[in-house]
Structure formats: C-alpha cells, structure tokens
Short mmCIF file of C-alpha atoms in Angstrom, two decimals:
data_model
loop_
_atom_site.label_atom_id
_atom_site.label_comp_id
_atom_site.label_asym_id
_atom_site.label_seq_id
_atom_site.Cartn_x
_atom_site.Cartn_y
_atom_site.Cartn_z
CA UNK A 151 -47.14 25.36 65.53
CA UNK A 152 -45.26 24.16 62.78
CA UNK A 153 -41.68 23.32 62.36
CA UNK A 154 -39.90 23.06 59.19
CA UNK A 155 -36.91 20.31 58.99
CA UNK A 156 -34.56 20.60 56.33
CA UNK A 157 -32.01 18.27 54.29
CA UNK A 158 -29.03 18.10 57.00
CA UNK A 159 -25.31 18.27 56.26
CA UNK A 160 -24.41 14.65 57.64
CA UNK A 161 -20.60 14.91 56.50
CA UNK A 162 -18.22 17.81 55.66
CA UNK A 163 -18.29 17.30 52.34
CA UNK A 164 -21.78 16.76 51.90
CA UNK A 165 -23.71 19.27 49.42
CA UNK A 166 -26.80 16.87 48.55
CA UNK A 167 -28.23 13.79 50.15
CA UNK A 168 -30.99 11.14 48.68
CA UNK A 169 -33.67 9.96 50.82
CA UNK A 170 -33.03 6.43 50.61
CA UNK A 171 -36.24 5.22 52.76
CA UNK A 172 -38.81 7.11 54.60
CA UNK A 173 -39.52 5.22 58.07
CA UNK A 174 -42.37 7.68 59.08
CA UNK A 175 -45.35 8.55 56.88
CA UNK A 176 -47.69 11.54 56.67
CA UNK A 177 -50.09 11.53 59.83
CA UNK A 178 -47.69 9.39 61.81
CA UNK A 179 -46.98 10.77 65.50
CA UNK A 180 -43.35 11.85 65.88
CA UNK A 181 -41.50 11.90 69.12
CA UNK A 182 -38.07 13.26 69.67
CA UNK A 183 -35.37 10.72 68.97
CA UNK A 184 -37.88 9.06 66.28
CA UNK A 185 -35.70 8.13 63.24
CA UNK A 186 -37.51 9.84 60.24
CA UNK A 187 -35.58 8.61 57.19
CA UNK A 188 -32.39 7.09 55.88
CA UNK A 189 -30.54 9.51 54.11
CA UNK A 190 -27.65 8.70 51.55
CA UNK A 191 -24.77 11.12 51.49
CA UNK A 192 -21.51 11.16 49.63
CA UNK A 193 -20.00 8.70 52.36
CA UNK A 194 -22.64 6.50 53.52
CA UNK A 195 -26.29 5.82 54.27
CA UNK A 196 -27.23 7.49 57.51
CA UNK A 197 -30.15 7.59 59.93
CA UNK A 198 -31.70 10.88 60.73
CA UNK A 199 -33.67 11.40 63.60
CA UNK A 200 -36.21 13.97 64.79
CA UNK A 201 -35.33 16.41 67.44
CA UNK A 202 -38.79 17.79 67.44
CA UNK A 203 -42.20 16.29 68.55
CA UNK A 204 -45.78 16.38 66.76
CA UNK A 205 -47.24 15.11 63.71
CA UNK A 206 -45.40 14.68 60.39
CA UNK A 207 -47.73 16.87 58.28
CA UNK A 208 -45.53 16.92 54.70
CA UNK A 209 -42.78 14.93 53.29
CA UNK A 210 -40.99 17.37 50.79
CA UNK A 211 -38.27 14.81 49.35
CA UNK A 212 -39.78 11.47 48.06
CA UNK A 213 -37.80 8.28 48.51
CA UNK A 214 -35.12 7.82 45.98
CA UNK A 215 -34.97 11.77 45.21
CA UNK A 216 -31.84 13.71 45.67
CA UNK A 217 -31.90 17.39 46.88
CA UNK A 218 -29.21 19.91 48.10
CA UNK A 219 -28.37 20.57 51.72
CA UNK A 220 -31.10 22.89 53.60
CA UNK A 221 -33.98 21.81 51.06
CA UNK A 222 -37.53 21.23 52.82
CA UNK A 223 -37.32 17.86 53.96
CA UNK A 224 -40.61 17.70 55.96
CA UNK A 225 -42.70 19.61 58.24
CA UNK A 226 -43.71 18.42 61.68
CA UNK A 227 -46.55 20.34 63.72
CA UNK A 228 -50.14 19.71 65.51
CA UNK A 229 -52.51 17.43 63.86
CA UNK A 230 -54.51 19.18 61.07
CA UNK A 231 -52.53 22.33 61.25
CA UNK A 232 -52.37 24.28 57.87
CA UNK A 233 -49.09 24.53 56.52
CA UNK A 234 -49.70 25.42 53.07
CA UNK A 235 -48.16 28.65 53.39
CA UNK A 236 -44.92 26.84 54.27
CA UNK A 237 -45.10 24.58 51.53
CA UNK A 238 -45.42 27.33 48.99
CA UNK A 239 -42.25 28.92 50.01
CA UNK A 240 -40.10 25.79 49.99
CA UNK A 241 -37.91 27.19 47.67
CA UNK A 242 -36.52 29.74 50.20
CA UNK A 243 -36.67 27.96 53.49
CA UNK A 244 -34.25 29.10 56.08
CA UNK A 245 -31.24 26.97 57.37
CA UNK A 246 -32.70 26.18 60.56
CA UNK A 247 -33.80 23.76 62.97
CA UNK A 248 -36.82 26.14 63.01
CA UNK A 249 -37.78 27.25 66.57
CA UNK A 250 -41.59 26.76 67.12
CA UNK A 251 -42.33 30.53 67.60
CA UNK A 252 -41.15 31.42 64.27
CA UNK A 253 -42.97 28.62 62.49
CA UNK A 254 -46.42 30.59 62.87
CA UNK A 255 -45.87 33.14 60.25
CA UNK A 256 -46.12 32.75 56.56
CA UNK A 257 -43.10 31.84 54.37
CA UNK A 258 -41.78 35.31 53.32
CA UNK A 259 -42.17 36.94 56.87
CA UNK A 260 -40.70 33.62 58.39
CA UNK A 261 -37.43 34.00 56.19
CA UNK A 262 -36.76 37.62 57.01
CA UNK A 263 -37.48 36.99 61.11
CA UNK A 264 -35.09 34.14 61.08
CA UNK A 265 -32.39 35.89 59.39
CA UNK A 266 -32.14 38.39 62.16
CA UNK A 267 -33.13 36.32 65.06
CA UNK A 268 -31.66 32.95 64.32
CA UNK A 269 -27.87 34.00 64.53
CA UNK A 270 -28.73 36.02 67.78
CA UNK A 271 -26.58 39.27 67.00
CA UNK A 272 -24.94 38.43 63.76
CA UNK A 273 -25.38 41.20 61.16
CA UNK A 274 -27.21 40.59 57.88
CA UNK A 275 -25.11 38.57 55.57
CA UNK A 276 -22.10 37.62 57.98
CA UNK A 277 -21.32 33.96 58.01
CA UNK A 278 -19.37 32.30 61.09
CA UNK A 279 -17.10 29.61 59.95
CA UNK A 280 -16.04 26.97 62.34
CA UNK A 281 -13.21 24.47 62.55
CA UNK A 282 -14.59 21.51 60.48
CA UNK A 283 -14.31 17.78 61.30
CA UNK A 284 -12.17 16.66 58.56
CA UNK A 285 -11.72 12.80 59.81
CA UNK A 286 -13.95 10.43 62.02
CA UNK A 287 -11.51 10.66 64.70
CA UNK A 288 -10.86 14.44 64.80
CA UNK A 289 -11.74 16.45 67.89
CA UNK A 290 -9.52 19.38 67.39
CA UNK A 291 -7.40 20.77 64.35
CA UNK A 292 -4.31 23.05 63.95
CA UNK A 293 -4.19 25.84 61.44
CA UNK A 294 -0.93 24.80 59.37
CA UNK A 295 -1.16 27.84 56.91
CA UNK A 296 -3.61 30.55 56.08
CA UNK A 297 -3.89 30.99 52.44
CA UNK A 298 -6.40 34.21 52.72
CA UNK A 299 -5.90 37.15 54.77
CA UNK A 300 -8.43 39.62 56.24
CA UNK A 301 -9.65 41.70 53.80
CA UNK A 302 -9.44 39.32 50.86
CA UNK A 303 -12.25 38.50 48.84
CA UNK A 304 -13.68 35.10 49.13
CA UNK A 305 -15.51 32.82 46.44
CA UNK A 306 -17.01 29.69 46.70
CA UNK A 307 -14.76 27.10 46.44
CA UNK A 308 -11.46 29.03 47.27
CA UNK A 309 -9.13 27.32 49.54
CA UNK A 310 -9.11 29.25 52.89
CA UNK A 311 -6.35 27.27 54.82
CA UNK A 312 -4.38 24.19 55.38
CA UNK A 313 -5.64 22.30 58.46
CA UNK A 314 -3.69 19.60 60.27
CA UNK A 315 -5.91 16.83 61.62
CA UNK A 316 -4.97 13.88 63.37
CA UNK A 317 -4.22 12.12 60.22
CA UNK A 318 -3.14 14.60 57.70
CA UNK A 319 -2.98 18.15 56.59
CA UNK A 320 -5.90 18.96 54.31
CA UNK A 321 -7.01 21.77 52.51
CA UNK A 322 -10.26 23.46 53.48
CA UNK A 323 -12.44 25.49 51.10
CA UNK A 324 -14.78 28.07 51.75
CA UNK A 325 -18.69 27.29 50.83
CA UNK A 326 -19.39 30.80 51.07
CA UNK A 327 -18.96 34.18 49.16
CA UNK A 328 -17.89 37.62 50.81
CA UNK A 329 -15.01 39.11 52.48
CA UNK A 330 -12.78 37.68 54.98
CA UNK A 331 -13.45 39.81 57.96
CA UNK A 332 -12.04 37.87 60.83
CA UNK A 333 -9.38 35.02 61.58
CA UNK A 334 -10.55 32.99 64.60
CA UNK A 335 -7.37 31.03 64.83
CA UNK A 336 -3.93 32.03 63.91
CA UNK A 337 -1.31 30.00 62.06
CA UNK A 338 0.29 27.02 64.50
CA UNK A 339 -2.52 27.18 66.96
CA UNK A 340 -5.20 24.51 67.75
CA UNK A 341 -8.45 24.66 68.72
CA UNK A 342 -11.45 22.18 68.86
CA UNK A 343 -13.92 21.19 66.25
CA UNK A 344 -16.59 23.98 65.98
CA UNK A 345 -14.28 26.52 67.24
CA UNK A 346 -14.40 29.90 65.51
CA UNK A 347 -12.07 29.72 62.53
CA UNK A 348 -13.06 33.02 60.52
CA UNK A 349 -15.83 35.44 59.66
CA UNK A 350 -17.09 35.99 56.20
CA UNK A 351 -19.27 38.67 55.35
CA UNK A 352 -19.88 42.26 53.09
CA UNK A 353 -17.34 44.27 53.18
CA UNK A 354 -16.94 47.03 55.84
CA UNK A 355 -19.36 45.09 58.15
CA UNK A 356 -19.09 45.75 61.81
CA UNK A 357 -18.27 42.53 63.48
CA UNK A 358 -16.98 43.73 66.81
CA UNK A 359 -17.74 41.55 69.63
CA UNK A 360 -18.45 38.33 67.79
CA UNK A 361 -15.13 36.80 68.01
CA UNK A 362 -14.89 37.39 71.64
CA UNK A 363 -18.19 36.10 72.79
CA UNK A 364 -18.58 33.45 70.23
CA UNK A 365 -19.43 30.15 71.72
CA UNK A 366 -18.15 26.76 70.52
CA UNK A 367 -20.51 24.89 68.64
CA UNK A 368 -22.93 27.72 68.63
CA UNK A 369 -23.08 31.50 68.36
CA UNK A 370 -22.51 34.80 69.73
CA UNK A 371 -22.59 34.02 73.59
CA UNK A 372 -24.15 37.17 75.08
CA UNK A 373 -27.28 37.78 73.54
CA UNK A 374 -28.38 34.11 73.76
CA UNK A 375 -27.88 33.84 77.34
CA UNK A 376 -29.88 37.06 77.82
CA UNK A 377 -32.75 35.26 75.69
CA UNK A 378 -32.45 32.30 77.91
CA UNK A 379 -32.43 34.14 80.90
CA UNK A 380 -36.06 35.55 80.22
CA UNK A 381 -37.37 32.75 78.01
CA UNK A 382 -35.83 29.55 80.26
CA UNK A 383 -34.58 30.58 83.52
CA UNK A 384 -34.75 27.12 84.80
CA UNK A 385 -32.12 25.80 82.38
CA UNK A 386 -29.84 28.86 82.76
CA UNK A 387 -27.36 27.19 85.49
CA UNK A 388 -27.19 24.17 82.97
CA UNK A 389 -26.26 25.77 79.92
CA UNK A 390 -22.44 26.23 80.38
CA UNK A 391 -22.10 22.48 80.84
CA UNK A 392 -24.01 21.38 77.82
CA UNK A 393 -22.83 24.03 75.26
CA UNK A 394 -20.48 21.91 73.34
CA UNK A 395 -23.04 19.33 73.00
CA UNK A 396 -26.17 21.45 72.17
CA UNK A 397 -27.16 23.30 68.74
CA UNK A 398 -29.50 25.86 70.63
CA UNK A 399 -28.28 26.25 74.22
CA UNK A 400 -31.45 24.80 75.56
CA UNK A 401 -31.10 21.13 75.42
CA UNK A 402 -29.04 18.47 74.80
CA UNK A 403 -28.76 16.42 71.26
CA UNK A 404 -28.15 13.00 71.58
CA UNK A 405 -28.99 9.71 69.58
CA UNK A 406 -31.44 7.10 71.33
CA UNK A 407 -28.94 4.71 71.54
CA UNK A 408 -26.41 6.94 73.02
CA UNK A 409 -28.94 8.00 75.87
CA UNK A 410 -29.60 4.36 76.73
CA UNK A 411 -25.99 3.46 76.79
CA UNK A 412 -25.77 6.61 79.13
CA UNK A 413 -28.52 5.81 81.21
CA UNK A 414 -27.20 1.96 81.66
CA UNK A 415 -23.84 3.40 82.63
CA UNK A 416 -24.98 6.09 84.78
CA UNK A 417 -23.28 9.04 82.49
CA UNK A 418 -24.48 12.44 82.66
CA UNK A 419 -25.01 13.61 79.02
CA UNK A 420 -23.89 16.96 80.39
CA UNK A 421 -20.65 16.00 80.69
CA UNK A 422 -19.90 14.58 77.31
CA UNK A 423 -19.06 16.48 74.28
CA UNK A 424 -20.84 15.21 70.97
CA UNK A 425 -18.74 14.52 67.89
CA UNK A 426 -21.81 14.36 65.67
CA UNK A 427 -23.51 16.93 63.47
CA UNK A 428 -24.30 20.22 65.34
CA UNK A 429 -22.50 18.71 68.63
CA UNK A 430 -24.88 15.58 68.76
CA UNK A 431 -23.78 12.86 71.15
CA UNK A 432 -23.72 9.46 69.26
CA UNK A 433 -22.61 5.96 70.65
CA UNK A 434 -18.75 6.27 70.49
CA UNK A 435 -18.96 9.40 72.36
CA UNK A 436 -20.48 7.71 75.36
CA UNK A 437 -18.27 4.59 74.88
CA UNK A 438 -15.12 6.54 74.73
CA UNK A 439 -15.87 9.19 77.61
CA UNK A 440 -13.54 9.18 80.64
CA UNK A 441 -15.09 10.72 83.61
CA UNK A 442 -12.65 13.75 84.66
CA UNK A 443 -10.94 13.25 87.97
CA UNK A 444 -9.06 16.19 89.82
CA UNK A 445 -5.66 15.35 90.87
CA UNK A 446 -4.99 18.49 92.60
CA UNK A 447 -5.73 17.48 96.28
CA UNK A 448 -3.45 14.46 95.76
CA UNK A 449 -0.57 16.63 94.56
CA UNK A 450 -1.03 19.07 97.27
CA UNK A 451 -0.86 16.61 100.09
CA UNK A 452 2.07 14.92 98.35
CA UNK A 453 4.05 18.22 97.83
CA UNK A 454 5.40 18.75 101.26
CA UNK A 455 6.87 14.91 101.48
CA UNK A 456 8.47 15.43 98.12
CA UNK A 457 10.06 18.92 99.44
CA UNK A 458 11.57 17.18 102.71
CA UNK A 459 13.02 14.35 100.50
CA UNK A 460 14.56 16.73 98.22
CA UNK A 461 15.80 18.87 100.98
CA UNK A 462 17.47 15.83 102.96
CA UNK A 463 19.59 14.83 99.76
CA UNK A 464 19.70 17.59 97.29
CA UNK A 465 21.93 16.59 94.13
CA UNK A 466 24.53 19.13 92.66
CA UNK A 467 22.68 20.82 89.67
CA UNK A 468 25.44 22.65 87.20
CA UNK A 469 24.35 26.02 86.71
CA UNK A 470 22.14 26.33 83.54
CA UNK A 471 21.70 22.41 83.22
CA UNK A 472 18.49 21.17 81.84
CA UNK A 473 17.13 17.64 82.46
CA UNK A 474 13.85 17.87 81.01
CA UNK A 475 12.19 19.06 77.80
CA UNK A 476 8.50 19.54 77.25
CA UNK A 477 7.29 18.58 73.69
CA UNK A 478 3.52 19.61 72.97
CA UNK A 479 1.47 16.43 71.70
CA UNK A 480 0.51 16.55 68.28
CA UNK A 481 -3.23 15.66 67.14
CA UNK A 482 -1.93 12.42 65.64
CA UNK A 483 0.23 11.38 68.87
CA UNK A 484 -2.66 12.03 70.81
CA UNK A 485 -5.13 10.06 68.71
CA UNK A 486 -2.34 7.04 68.64
CA UNK A 487 -2.20 7.04 72.40
CA UNK A 488 -5.86 6.93 72.90
CA UNK A 489 -6.59 4.07 70.09
CA UNK A 490 -3.89 1.82 71.10
CA UNK A 491 -4.89 2.12 74.76
CA UNK A 492 -8.56 1.28 73.79
CA UNK A 493 -7.30 -1.77 71.81
CA UNK A 494 -4.68 -3.27 74.31
CA UNK A 495 -7.28 -3.11 77.38
CA UNK A 496 -10.51 -4.01 75.32
CA UNK A 497 -9.15 -6.95 73.21
CA UNK A 498 -7.59 -9.86 74.89
CA UNK A 499 -4.25 -10.04 73.01
CA UNK A 500 -2.03 -13.01 72.24
CA UNK A 501 0.94 -13.61 70.05
CA UNK A 502 1.80 -16.58 67.75
CA UNK A 503 5.28 -16.64 66.31
CA UNK A 504 6.72 -18.63 63.19
CA UNK A 505 9.93 -18.69 61.36
CA UNK A 506 10.26 -18.59 57.44
CA UNK A 507 12.93 -19.86 55.66
CA UNK A 508 13.61 -16.86 52.74
CA UNK A 509 16.06 -18.32 50.51
CA UNK A 510 13.58 -18.94 47.56
CA UNK A 511 11.81 -15.76 48.11
CA UNK A 512 15.28 -13.67 47.77
CA UNK A 513 15.69 -15.75 44.55
CA UNK A 514 12.03 -14.89 43.31
CA UNK A 515 12.48 -11.29 44.35
CA UNK A 516 15.71 -11.21 42.31
CA UNK A 517 14.05 -12.67 39.29
CA UNK A 518 11.08 -10.22 39.41
CA UNK A 519 13.15 -6.99 39.95
CA UNK A 520 15.26 -8.08 36.81
CA UNK A 521 12.39 -7.05 34.74
CA UNK A 522 12.30 -3.47 33.32
CA UNK A 523 10.53 -0.75 35.46
CA UNK A 524 9.77 -3.38 38.22
CA UNK A 525 10.46 -3.31 41.71
CA UNK A 526 9.02 -5.52 44.52
CA UNK A 527 10.12 -5.33 48.08
CA UNK A 528 10.17 -8.32 50.73
CA UNK A 529 7.05 -6.23 52.39
CA UNK A 530 5.20 -6.31 49.30
CA UNK A 531 5.83 -10.18 48.81
CA UNK A 532 4.44 -10.68 52.70
CA UNK A 533 1.39 -8.25 51.70
CA UNK A 534 0.36 -10.63 48.70
CA UNK A 535 0.82 -13.61 50.80
CA UNK A 536 -1.12 -12.28 53.60
CA UNK A 537 -4.07 -11.30 51.31
CA UNK A 538 -4.06 -15.11 49.77
CA UNK A 539 -3.96 -16.66 53.22
CA UNK A 540 -6.75 -14.42 54.49
CA UNK A 541 -9.05 -15.51 51.65
CA UNK A 542 -8.26 -19.38 52.80
CA UNK A 543 -8.79 -18.30 56.55
CA UNK A 544 -11.61 -15.45 56.58
CA UNK A 545 -12.06 -15.73 60.49
CA UNK A 546 -8.83 -13.68 60.58
CA UNK A 547 -10.37 -11.15 58.50
CA UNK A 548 -13.08 -10.35 61.12
CA UNK A 549 -14.07 -7.80 63.49
CA UNK A 550 -15.74 -7.96 66.70
CA UNK A 551 -19.02 -6.76 67.75
CA UNK A 552 -20.82 -7.44 70.80
CA UNK A 553 -23.82 -9.13 69.01
CA UNK A 554 -22.08 -10.99 66.44
CA UNK A 555 -18.46 -11.40 64.80
CA UNK A 556 -18.41 -9.79 61.15
CA UNK A 557 -16.33 -11.86 58.57
CA UNK A 558 -14.92 -9.46 55.81
CA UNK A 559 -14.71 -11.30 52.51
CA UNK A 560 -13.21 -8.70 50.88
CA UNK A 561 -9.48 -7.99 51.65
CA UNK A 562 -8.43 -4.55 52.90
CA UNK A 563 -4.76 -4.56 54.17
CA UNK A 564 -3.63 -1.73 56.25
CA UNK A 565 0.48 -0.98 56.04
CA UNK A 566 1.59 0.64 59.08
CA UNK A 567 3.99 3.83 58.00
CA UNK A 568 6.38 5.79 60.30
CA UNK A 569 5.93 9.47 59.77
CA UNK A 570 7.41 12.42 61.97
CA UNK A 571 4.86 12.56 64.44
CA UNK A 572 3.98 9.11 64.83
CA UNK A 573 2.33 6.46 62.71
CA UNK A 574 -0.58 6.15 60.12
CA UNK A 575 -2.12 2.94 58.24
CA UNK A 576 -2.86 3.55 54.77
CA UNK A 577 -5.16 0.89 53.16
CA UNK A 578 -4.78 -1.24 50.22
CA UNK A 579 -8.36 -1.86 49.32
CA UNK A 580 -8.99 -5.58 47.57
CA UNK A 581 -5.39 -6.37 48.11
CA UNK A 582 -6.29 -10.06 47.07
CA UNK A 583 -6.84 -8.73 43.37
CA UNK A 584 -3.63 -6.85 43.04
CA UNK A 585 -0.23 -8.31 41.70
CA UNK A 586 3.13 -7.91 43.24
CA UNK A 587 4.00 -4.90 41.43
CA UNK A 588 0.57 -3.25 41.83
CA UNK A 589 1.15 -3.65 45.60
CA UNK A 590 4.58 -2.35 45.58
CA UNK A 591 3.55 0.84 43.39
CA UNK A 592 0.39 1.48 45.68
CA UNK A 593 2.47 1.09 48.79
CA UNK A 594 5.17 3.44 47.71
CA UNK A 595 2.56 6.11 46.54
CA UNK A 596 0.49 5.86 49.91
CA UNK A 597 3.84 5.77 51.96
CA UNK A 598 5.23 8.76 50.07
CA UNK A 599 1.68 10.98 50.75
CA UNK A 600 1.68 9.69 54.37
CA UNK A 601 5.06 11.42 55.08
CA UNK A 602 4.09 14.27 53.36
CA UNK A 603 0.70 14.35 55.38
CA UNK A 604 -1.21 14.56 52.02
CA UNK A 605 -3.11 11.02 52.61
CA UNK A 606 -7.09 11.61 52.48
CA UNK A 607 -9.07 10.13 55.42
CA UNK A 608 -10.87 7.91 53.20
CA UNK A 609 -7.27 6.24 52.18
CA UNK A 610 -7.03 5.36 55.99
CA UNK A 611 -10.20 3.96 56.47
CA UNK A 612 -11.64 0.61 56.44
CA UNK A 613 -8.65 -2.16 56.95
CA UNK A 614 -9.65 -5.63 57.43
CA UNK A 615 -6.17 -6.66 58.49
CA UNK A 616 -2.62 -4.88 59.01
CA UNK A 617 1.06 -5.69 58.41
CA UNK A 618 3.52 -3.79 60.11
CA UNK A 619 7.29 -4.14 59.14
CA UNK A 620 10.30 -3.10 61.32
CA UNK A 621 12.60 -5.44 59.79
CA UNK A 622 14.20 -2.58 57.84
CA UNK A 623 15.74 -1.33 60.92
CA UNK A 624 17.12 -4.41 61.89
CA UNK A 625 14.39 -5.63 64.43
CA UNK A 626 14.41 -9.48 64.21
CA UNK A 627 11.08 -10.04 65.97
CA UNK A 628 8.63 -7.91 67.78
CA UNK A 629 4.89 -8.04 68.86
CA UNK A 630 2.18 -5.21 67.74
CA UNK A 631 -1.03 -4.03 69.30
CA UNK A 632 -3.88 -4.67 67.04
CA UNK A 633 -5.22 -1.90 64.90
CA UNK A 634 -9.15 -1.97 65.90
CA UNK A 635 -11.47 -2.77 64.60
CA UNK A 636 -9.31 -5.39 62.96
CA UNK A 637 -8.81 -8.88 64.85
CA UNK A 638 -5.19 -9.71 64.16
CA UNK A 639 -2.02 -7.76 62.80
CA UNK A 640 1.22 -9.36 61.37
CA UNK A 641 4.77 -8.01 62.75
CA UNK A 642 7.43 -8.86 60.42
CA UNK A 643 11.11 -8.99 61.46
CA UNK A 644 14.40 -8.53 59.36
CA UNK A 645 15.72 -11.24 57.23
CA UNK A 646 18.57 -13.02 59.31
CA UNK A 647 21.59 -14.82 57.59
CA UNK A 648 22.34 -17.66 60.07
CA UNK A 649 23.30 -21.60 60.47
CA UNK A 650 20.35 -23.70 59.71
CA UNK A 651 19.49 -27.37 59.58
CA UNK A 652 18.76 -28.73 55.95
CA UNK A 653 18.84 -32.27 55.16
CA UNK A 654 20.76 -33.21 58.27
CA UNK A 655 23.58 -30.85 57.52
CA UNK A 656 24.28 -27.31 58.93
CA UNK A 657 24.30 -24.91 56.35
CA UNK A 658 23.99 -20.99 55.98
CA UNK A 659 20.39 -19.92 55.56
CA UNK A 660 18.44 -16.87 55.43
CA UNK A 661 15.21 -16.51 58.12
CA UNK A 662 12.74 -14.10 59.20
CA UNK A 663 10.29 -14.35 62.05
CA UNK A 664 6.63 -13.39 61.65
CA UNK A 665 4.65 -12.74 64.93
CA UNK A 666 0.83 -12.63 64.67
CA UNK A 667 -1.06 -10.64 67.44
CA UNK A 668 -4.79 -11.96 67.53
CA UNK A 669 -7.77 -10.91 69.21
CA UNK A 670 -9.15 -13.95 71.19
CA UNK A 671 -12.58 -13.03 70.99
CA UNK A 672 -12.53 -13.81 67.54
CA UNK A 673 -9.52 -16.05 66.83
CA UNK A 674 -8.96 -19.20 68.64
CA UNK A 675 -5.32 -20.13 68.84
CA UNK A 676 -5.56 -22.88 66.47
CA UNK A 677 -7.14 -20.54 63.76
CA UNK A 678 -4.26 -18.46 64.26
CA UNK A 679 -2.07 -21.32 63.77
CA UNK A 680 -3.32 -22.35 60.82
CA UNK A 681 -3.21 -19.13 59.16
CA UNK A 682 0.32 -18.76 59.96
CA UNK A 683 1.27 -22.24 58.42
CA UNK A 684 -0.55 -21.27 55.21
CA UNK A 685 1.32 -17.78 55.08
CA UNK A 686 4.63 -19.61 55.84
CA UNK A 687 4.08 -21.83 52.35
CA UNK A 688 3.10 -18.74 50.48
CA UNK A 689 6.14 -16.97 51.38
CA UNK A 690 8.73 -19.97 51.22
CA UNK A 691 7.15 -20.84 47.85
CA UNK A 692 6.34 -17.62 46.25
CA UNK A 693 5.30 -19.40 42.73
CA UNK A 694 2.34 -21.08 44.73
CA UNK A 695 1.08 -17.14 44.62
CA UNK A 696 0.63 -17.38 41.20
CA UNK A 697 -1.91 -20.52 41.28
#
C-alpha cells in the first residue's frame, strides 16, 4: 500500500523548500530512519528522513527544484505497485503523513477520506493552531497579547498574538483563513510548544469538546484513543508516555542518531520530549535529557525532624510579617539557568587576567567623538580590538566538537546585554569588517531592541566570541561563564584612575582589567595569553587598529 510523502515544514517560517540532493533513487529499498533527501529551507539545509518502509516508487520534486510545503515529494510502497492514480492527483494531495490504509484508494476518494478521518473528530474546515516554536531553544511560550478575539474574521497574514519566547516577544501571524472560534491560552499564560493555541474555522462551527480533549502535539484525544484501543491494543498503555514525542499516537519519532545516543546512554525514548518537527526527537533532546527524580520520599522523611527543630527553638514572628517572596521564573531565566549550567559543567574553564593602560585610548576616543554625529564608547573600542585580535589568533575563535575543533575564519562577536528578565547576547556579524562608528551604531540598535524584547532569533545566533562589560556599573574585575558554543568570553571591567609607575616615576594613570575565560579543550594557556597580549596592544594604541 503506497504512502504519499509531502514537502515537510522544517521551520516555523518555511512556506516552500528546495530539494538540494536526493540520497535515494526510484527503486531503492527504504527503511524507517533512512535519509531520503537534503532539503533547503529559508534557514538551513536539513536532512529529511523517512518514517515509512518500502520501495521508493516515485520522486515528485527533482533536485534543484522548489515547491510549496505539502507538495508531493515522493511515494513509497510495495515494489511494482501501481501509483499512477496517486501521481495523477498530485495537485491535491492531503497534508498527511498518510496512513497505509488510506493510500489504497484513488486520488479523489483519498483526499475526501483524509479530510474526515485524519483529524479524528475535527469538523470540516476547522484548523487547530498550536503554540509555535519561534526559536531554537524555545520549549514553551507565553501569550503576551491577543490581537484578535473570538468571532473575529482571520485572513492569511493577520497577526493573531504577540508571543514571549525565551529570547524575545514576537508577532505570530496566521497561515489560515476563517473565523477565530476558540482561544486555548489566555493572555499572560504559559504553555509548552505544540499546545492548543487557537482554533480557526467556518463561522458557527460547533467545536465543543475539541479544546478540552486536545492532546499536546497531536489532535483531539478521545477519538484517537478509541481507534487505538481497537487497532493496536498492545500499544495502548504506552501511548500516554509518548504522546508529546509522537505524531500519530502509535510510535515515537526519533532521528537515527538520537536513537543511537539514547541506546548508548540507556535512555528510554518514551521519557524524552522531542523538539523537532512534529515532536521528533533529535540529538540535542537526548544530550539535554535529565531523568526525573522524585524528591517526595526524602522530603517526607525529613519533615518530622524539621518540625521538631522548629518546635524546640521557635523564633518570634511579628504578626503579618512576610520573609519570602516567590517570583515565577520567566522563559528567559529558565534558559539562562540551563545554558550556563551546561557550559560551566561541560567546558573546563580557566581565566586569564591582564591590566590595560587606557590613557591613549581615552585621548583617541575624545578626538573621535569630536566629529559631528559620531559617538564611540570604550566598549566599542574593545569590541573592535577583539575582532582584530581574533583574526591574528583564530584558535580563540573556535568551538569544540567531539570529533573535531572548528576554527571560524569569520568573526561574529556577541555582546552581552542586561535586560529586565536576565541577559541576551545579540550578535555583530563580520565584526572585523566594521568601523568603530558602525560597531557603535549597531550595538546601540541591538541593545535598544533587546531591552524592548524586539530582537529576532536570528540576531542572537551564530556568535564566535562574546564580550561582557560590567565596567559601567563600577565593577573593576570579574569572570564570566563561556557562552556556548564559543570557546572564550572576555570580561571588561571599569576604567580606574590610580597611581601607576611610568619611566620609574609614580604618576596618575587610568587602567582597566580584562579577564578572558577559556575552554581548555580548545584553548591552551599560552594561546589565551598571546591573544590577550595582542588585544592589549590594540587597546593601548588605538591607531594600530587602523593599520
């Protein structure tokens, strides 16, 4: 029985894809997990694997050609099977992962059958809109503002809501038309990716029960559970565990590499929540997986002892006095905690500190800022010096992988910016090619939008080195945690006026402390020290940055 494979949606903004390379040809045997093709999206070229087994009977989109999402990509079935009817109806294939039982019919009946059975109990024309994944690290989102209300007419391209991710607040537009029939997540509430966000469909459609029965990452729960009870009773008990990582309620979707790593580590895939397309488990999900532990018994056993201690020495508590305050963790704070812990506990950190004389830099900055419409900060000068020093010491501009060290010959410097909920790192791409005034303008623009939560996810990705500056808060010296996957981060302290020795005389001078945190897997101590020496020369003699 033939199965239609359609052009997948591999990113939230993807509307069409280009087949870069076919890795299988017509007639090849296909196993579940085989990579069929490499597909170029609007963001990257990604491998697309098969979730079906059989023979590749037909290729609908040749290499190099572009087609909309859900276009007929390929057909897999039994060797020698006649698929002419399916090919003839390729202009209207349904948006499935087609179930084998459906593929036996000819094109027109197939579409009709899928419209009534694939969504389980959804009325005709009704579309379930789920919480989108708006950044690579997003696992849940908060609805900041609804721009539409129940009963409003929706057209394709309308902005439905503003959604707060772990990095920014972004507008979420509709890819469908109809009437907004239901809102599943109220303003201010947080829900996991793929949770029911809204329902759109024809005006007056009865959708009672859909919102209550909707299952994260899937479709209405009750009808599917009934079908599975009849068709696959052996898998019934496993379904509640895997529903977040499964697209059809009957099997777990995971990439071959993720399966191998899970097997090596002894991790049950049923316990892992997938972050890939349709809840597919990918490599990063396995690497970031932490088994859940139950702390209840320990708490229960320790509670009596705690009660006795308090009873023995009970402090005086004034009436109405409150000693604690609970603040709900924002998405940004959760991600910051996760990423920094991963960095500190996986990368062997060490720190190198150097003192830089800033007298000439202060004079140079005053001259530069005397030019009309020009404003350069000391931080801009440090960023420019870092970019030039990284070109001379490319090993600092690297990242660690298990099989190799990646040396980046482009310089993209991330600039740590403090915002209300924590910290974000917008990226200056090709910083080494920017002038001081360009760096200053870009940093001000990115920092301003970061504080207003208007940065795009792409503006916070791809850094090769990071600069963190607390000098404006009077901090003279500090050590930072490396911003993975970078190999180093520079901590910039305040400029301090103090007695210094010059030519054997004690004079008043201005100095600044720089601390470089390095990943010892990629950067040896001597390499880091040489980088700091070069950086010191550039900052102390700004004219050399023009050479």
